[in-house]
C-alpha positions as MATLAB code, in Angstrom:
seq = 'MEWSDVRIFLAVARGGSFGAAARSLGVSHPTVGRRIKVLEDEAEQPLFRRTGDGLVLTDAGDSVMTLAESMENSALSMERRLVGNHERLEGILRISSAEWFAGYVLAPVLAELTRRHPAVVPEVIASYRLLNLSRRDADVAFRLVPFSEPDIVQRRLMTVSYGLYGSAETVRAMQTDPSSAGLILMNTAQSHFPDVAWLLDRFPRSRRVFTSTSRAVQAQMCLRGMGIAVLPRPLGDAVSGLQRIETPEPPPTRDIWVGYHHDLRHMDRLRAMLEIADTMLPAGTVARR';
ca = [
       0.080    0.035    0.094;
       1.702    3.467   -1.076;
       1.569    6.493    0.638;
      -0.217    8.337   -2.191;
      -2.910    5.990   -2.241;
      -3.232    6.219    1.331;
      -3.447    9.930    1.214;
      -6.129    9.304   -1.850;
      -8.518    7.179    0.587;
      -8.060    9.316    3.267;
      -9.453   12.371    1.351;
     -12.180   10.506    0.066;
     -13.499    9.400    3.652;
     -13.194   12.567    4.857;
     -14.780   14.603    1.982;
     -17.317   11.188    1.370;
     -16.718   12.084   -2.539;
     -14.457   11.616   -5.118;
     -14.510   15.115   -6.469;
     -14.133   16.734   -2.764;
     -11.203   14.130   -2.260;
      -9.668   15.861   -6.129;
     -10.074   19.502   -5.036;
      -8.618   18.795   -1.983;
      -5.414   17.093   -3.378;
      -5.533   18.902   -6.756;
      -5.543   16.220   -8.856;
      -8.161   15.205  -11.311;
     -11.271   13.163  -10.639;
     -10.555   10.080  -12.521;
      -7.284    9.606  -10.636;
      -8.868    9.579   -7.796;
     -11.201    6.940   -9.149;
      -8.287    4.932  -10.200;
      -6.243    4.687   -6.858;
      -9.470    4.087   -5.141;
      -9.857    1.060   -7.430;
      -6.040   -0.057   -7.002;
      -6.624   -0.038   -3.055;
     -10.320   -2.373   -3.542;
      -8.521   -4.507   -5.821;
      -5.456   -5.027   -3.489;
      -8.217   -5.347   -0.099;
     -10.721   -7.862   -2.669;
     -13.629   -6.081   -1.341;
     -14.983   -2.452   -1.726;
     -13.797    0.051    0.818;
     -16.605    2.460   -0.463;
     -20.387    2.157   -0.459;
     -22.450    4.943   -2.357;
     -25.078    6.636   -0.096;
     -27.925    9.589   -0.477;
     -25.087   11.428    1.380;
     -22.139   10.346   -0.719;
     -19.518    7.927   -0.191;
     -19.554    5.911    3.302;
     -16.910    3.831    4.509;
     -17.832   -0.229    4.476;
     -16.500   -2.370    7.208;
     -13.107   -2.970    5.166;
     -12.880    0.286    4.635;
     -13.412    1.140    8.552;
     -10.680   -1.287    9.222;
      -8.382    0.203    6.421;
      -9.110    3.830    7.829;
      -7.333    3.162   11.080;
      -4.306    1.463    9.660;
      -4.200    4.706    6.971;
      -4.568    7.059    9.727;
      -1.425    5.645   11.496;
       0.497    5.949    8.164;
      -0.699    9.434    7.887;
       0.437   10.284   11.153;
       4.048    8.456   10.765;
       4.312   10.515    7.178;
       3.064   13.773    8.456;
       5.598   13.243   11.606;
       8.669   12.608    8.793;
       7.718   15.747    7.181;
       7.093   18.224   10.311;
      10.574   16.834   11.602;
      12.515   17.759    8.139;
      10.965   20.889    7.418;
      11.561   21.787   11.586;
      15.314   20.965   10.722;
      15.683   23.076    7.828;
      18.313   25.702    8.510;
      17.933   28.067    6.018;
      15.530   30.951    6.219;
      13.402   29.916    2.664;
      10.494   28.857    1.551;
       6.869   29.256    2.535;
       5.448   29.791    5.972;
       1.784   29.155    6.317;
       0.254   30.866    8.708;
      -3.518   30.689   10.271;
      -5.557   33.250   11.356;
      -8.712   35.310   11.360;
      -9.063   37.466    8.118;
      -8.910   40.833   10.321;
      -5.896   39.802   12.402;
      -3.855   38.951    9.228;
      -4.582   42.689    7.614;
      -4.352   44.434   10.625;
      -2.131   43.488   13.367;
       0.038   40.491   11.566;
       0.540   42.682    8.293;
       3.558   44.604    9.402;
       5.119   41.736   11.132;
       4.828   39.646    8.267;
       6.137   42.601    6.142;
       9.439   43.194    8.242;
       9.863   39.175    7.954;
      10.433   39.318    4.065;
      12.527   42.586    4.368;
      14.652   40.666    6.744;
      14.765   37.424    4.354;
      13.368   37.889    1.218;
      13.552   34.192    0.664;
      10.885   33.511    3.358;
       7.292   33.554    1.733;
       4.379   34.228    3.860;
       1.202   32.087    3.110;
      -1.742   33.794    5.200;
      -4.700   31.124    4.951;
      -7.609   34.073    6.534;
     -10.472   31.443    7.841;
     -12.189   31.764   11.309;
     -11.941   27.864   10.835;
      -9.464   25.889   13.373;
      -6.932   24.539   11.082;
      -4.943   21.425   12.323;
      -1.166   21.884   12.950;
      -0.968   18.195   13.139;
      -1.565   17.519    9.274;
       0.509   20.655    8.391;
      -3.075   22.418    7.423;
      -0.615   25.327    8.818;
       2.690   25.995   10.297;
       1.474   28.248   13.049;
      -1.911   29.602   13.804;
      -3.405   32.238   15.546;
      -6.329   31.883   17.570;
      -9.013   33.492   19.910;
      -8.846   30.098   22.005;
      -6.004   27.939   23.439;
      -5.243   25.005   21.614;
      -6.505   21.732   22.812;
      -4.227   19.275   20.486;
      -1.702   17.485   21.472;
       1.623   18.316   20.999;
       1.201   22.013   20.144;
       3.381   24.569   21.958;
       1.348   27.590   22.407;
       1.249   30.560   24.457;
      -0.785   33.822   24.866;
       0.573   36.286   22.833;
      -1.195   39.492   23.648;
      -4.937   40.985   24.518;
      -7.049   42.992   22.154;
      -9.706   45.394   23.000;
     -12.994   46.192   21.107;
     -14.959   48.823   20.294;
     -18.771   49.773   19.514;
     -18.480   51.063   16.001;
     -21.249   52.609   13.796;
     -21.222   55.740   10.714;
     -21.676   59.460   11.446;
     -25.160   59.070   10.349;
     -25.968   55.805   12.405;
     -24.335   57.877   15.651;
     -26.571   60.485   14.696;
     -29.352   58.659   14.699;
     -28.728   57.012   17.918;
     -28.695   60.258   19.578;
     -32.207   60.584   19.443;
     -33.414   56.781   19.468;
     -30.420   54.310   20.570;
     -32.983   51.237   19.316;
     -32.971   52.676   15.879;
     -29.498   51.138   15.437;
     -29.589   47.483   13.474;
     -27.170   44.707   15.088;
     -24.259   43.832   12.748;
     -23.130   40.289   14.479;
     -21.237   37.214   13.733;
     -23.190   34.732   12.110;
     -24.920   31.253   14.625;
     -21.704   29.609   14.626;
     -20.220   32.494   16.376;
     -23.118   33.411   18.205;
     -21.418   32.237   21.632;
     -18.297   35.092   21.116;
     -18.883   37.513   24.157;
     -18.858   40.554   22.312;
     -22.103   39.265   20.671;
     -23.353   38.566   24.268;
     -22.229   42.271   25.416;
     -24.038   43.647   22.365;
     -27.099   41.959   22.627;
     -27.870   42.579   26.333;
     -26.961   46.454   25.863;
     -29.311   46.876   23.111;
     -32.434   44.586   23.495;
     -34.892   46.295   21.247;
     -32.697   46.634   17.857;
     -32.997   44.100   15.506;
     -30.635   42.033   13.904;
     -29.779   43.380   10.270;
     -26.266   41.241    9.263;
     -24.168   38.511    9.831;
     -21.138   37.467    8.667;
     -18.155   35.596   10.132;
     -15.688   38.232    8.701;
     -15.309   41.216   11.128;
     -13.738   42.894    7.589;
     -17.071   42.880    6.284;
     -18.934   43.657    9.463;
     -16.970   46.694    9.229;
     -17.945   47.507    5.625;
     -21.511   47.253    6.618;
     -21.399   49.544    9.106;
     -19.482   52.310    7.241;
     -22.081   51.929    4.758;
     -25.087   52.850    7.606;
     -26.712   49.229    7.991;
     -25.662   49.413   12.029;
     -23.521   49.007   14.569;
     -21.007   46.361   15.437;
     -18.593   45.472   18.053;
     -14.834   45.305   16.212;
     -11.072   44.374   17.304;
     -10.115   48.178   17.437;
      -7.201   47.623   15.255;
      -9.955   46.946   12.739;
     -12.247   49.153   13.557;
      -9.913   52.302   14.580;
      -8.215   51.883   11.229;
     -11.395   51.896    8.919;
     -11.646   55.798    7.528;
     -15.363   57.216    8.240;
     -16.285   54.926   11.488;
     -16.613   56.534   14.581;
     -16.119   54.701   17.745;
     -18.762   54.767   20.360;
     -18.091   55.807   23.920;
     -20.048   53.166   26.074;
     -20.223   53.280   30.135;
     -18.675   49.959   29.925;
     -16.379   48.473   26.979;
     -16.784   44.991   25.010;
     -15.192   42.396   26.483;
     -11.363   41.512   25.475;
      -9.649   38.936   24.070;
      -7.057   36.898   24.010;
      -4.762   36.121   21.121;
      -3.125   32.596   21.249;
      -0.167   31.604   19.167;
       0.838   27.605   18.413;
       2.478   25.447   15.965;
       3.514   21.744   16.660;
       6.425   20.964   18.560;
       8.364   19.296   15.715;
       8.080   22.637   14.218;
      10.278   24.386   17.357;
      13.568   24.384   15.131;
      11.971   26.025   12.083;
      14.190   29.151   11.859;
      11.855   30.806    9.717;
       8.864   29.949   11.984;
      11.134   31.060   15.029;
      12.273   34.218   12.874;
       8.345   35.472   12.266;
       7.781   35.281   16.266;
      10.724   36.821   17.110;
       9.678   39.818   15.078;
       5.777   39.532   16.103;
       7.189   39.354   19.727;
       9.331   42.849   19.096;
       6.690   44.810   16.621;
       3.667   43.623   18.823;
       2.893   45.278   22.371;
       2.805   42.275   25.181;
      -0.204   44.055   26.526;
      -3.761   44.926   25.564;
      -3.733   46.332   21.795;
      -5.787   49.644   21.299;
      -6.690   50.042   24.960;
      -6.843   54.076   25.371;
];
């Protein structure tokens, strides 16, 4: 059983279809089908069965899945160790973070990294999803929550202040009727965020008008007079035309955690980026003034 075939098997099992596996691996649909047929011929029985919800593992496929994940862990461990021991400051550094953090906090750090080390290419994966560092979905991640995965080196990097923002027109209207402003919130998956509860608690009579997983999109809707939003201050203060609304009690702050897999602790380009971040980013609360 070859590792290249095992990767395809795992992609199909996780994606539920040949098409999803092909897209995730960057190969053609027929290639996926051929390699799965090779595995099934070796096993002398089907590894997947078709259902209305896509492909699911057969009993034989379940048995192969355990072996495949073990092979994947070994292959990824070897890859991380080889990358981590690379002594030259060159190559891609994959960074996972929220879009607003990459654009308004991390951008100067990455610019300085490439100025000092032109052969290093930062690759930002801007997403609210928590990527798997063990599978090298990213080399390093910046999150609002601590890491729970095993073998992750992590620490609290900084604390970010949040503020309430609206357009000049929205702020004027609120002086007459505070409940006139619509609420711009995170979507349902992020409805547990403390700033969402803070906003709903203080404006119980206001209606929800827009939700998004992107803080940058929220800021743009705010700027266009759609309503008010709680935004990270590095973002909200930087958007020309937005006004920060003073409140008796400010929105809750959030900690930013940085983490990477233990096997990458010797990766020079990762260490260089973190050293620059420690120098350029304040250790305390950002934008609390």
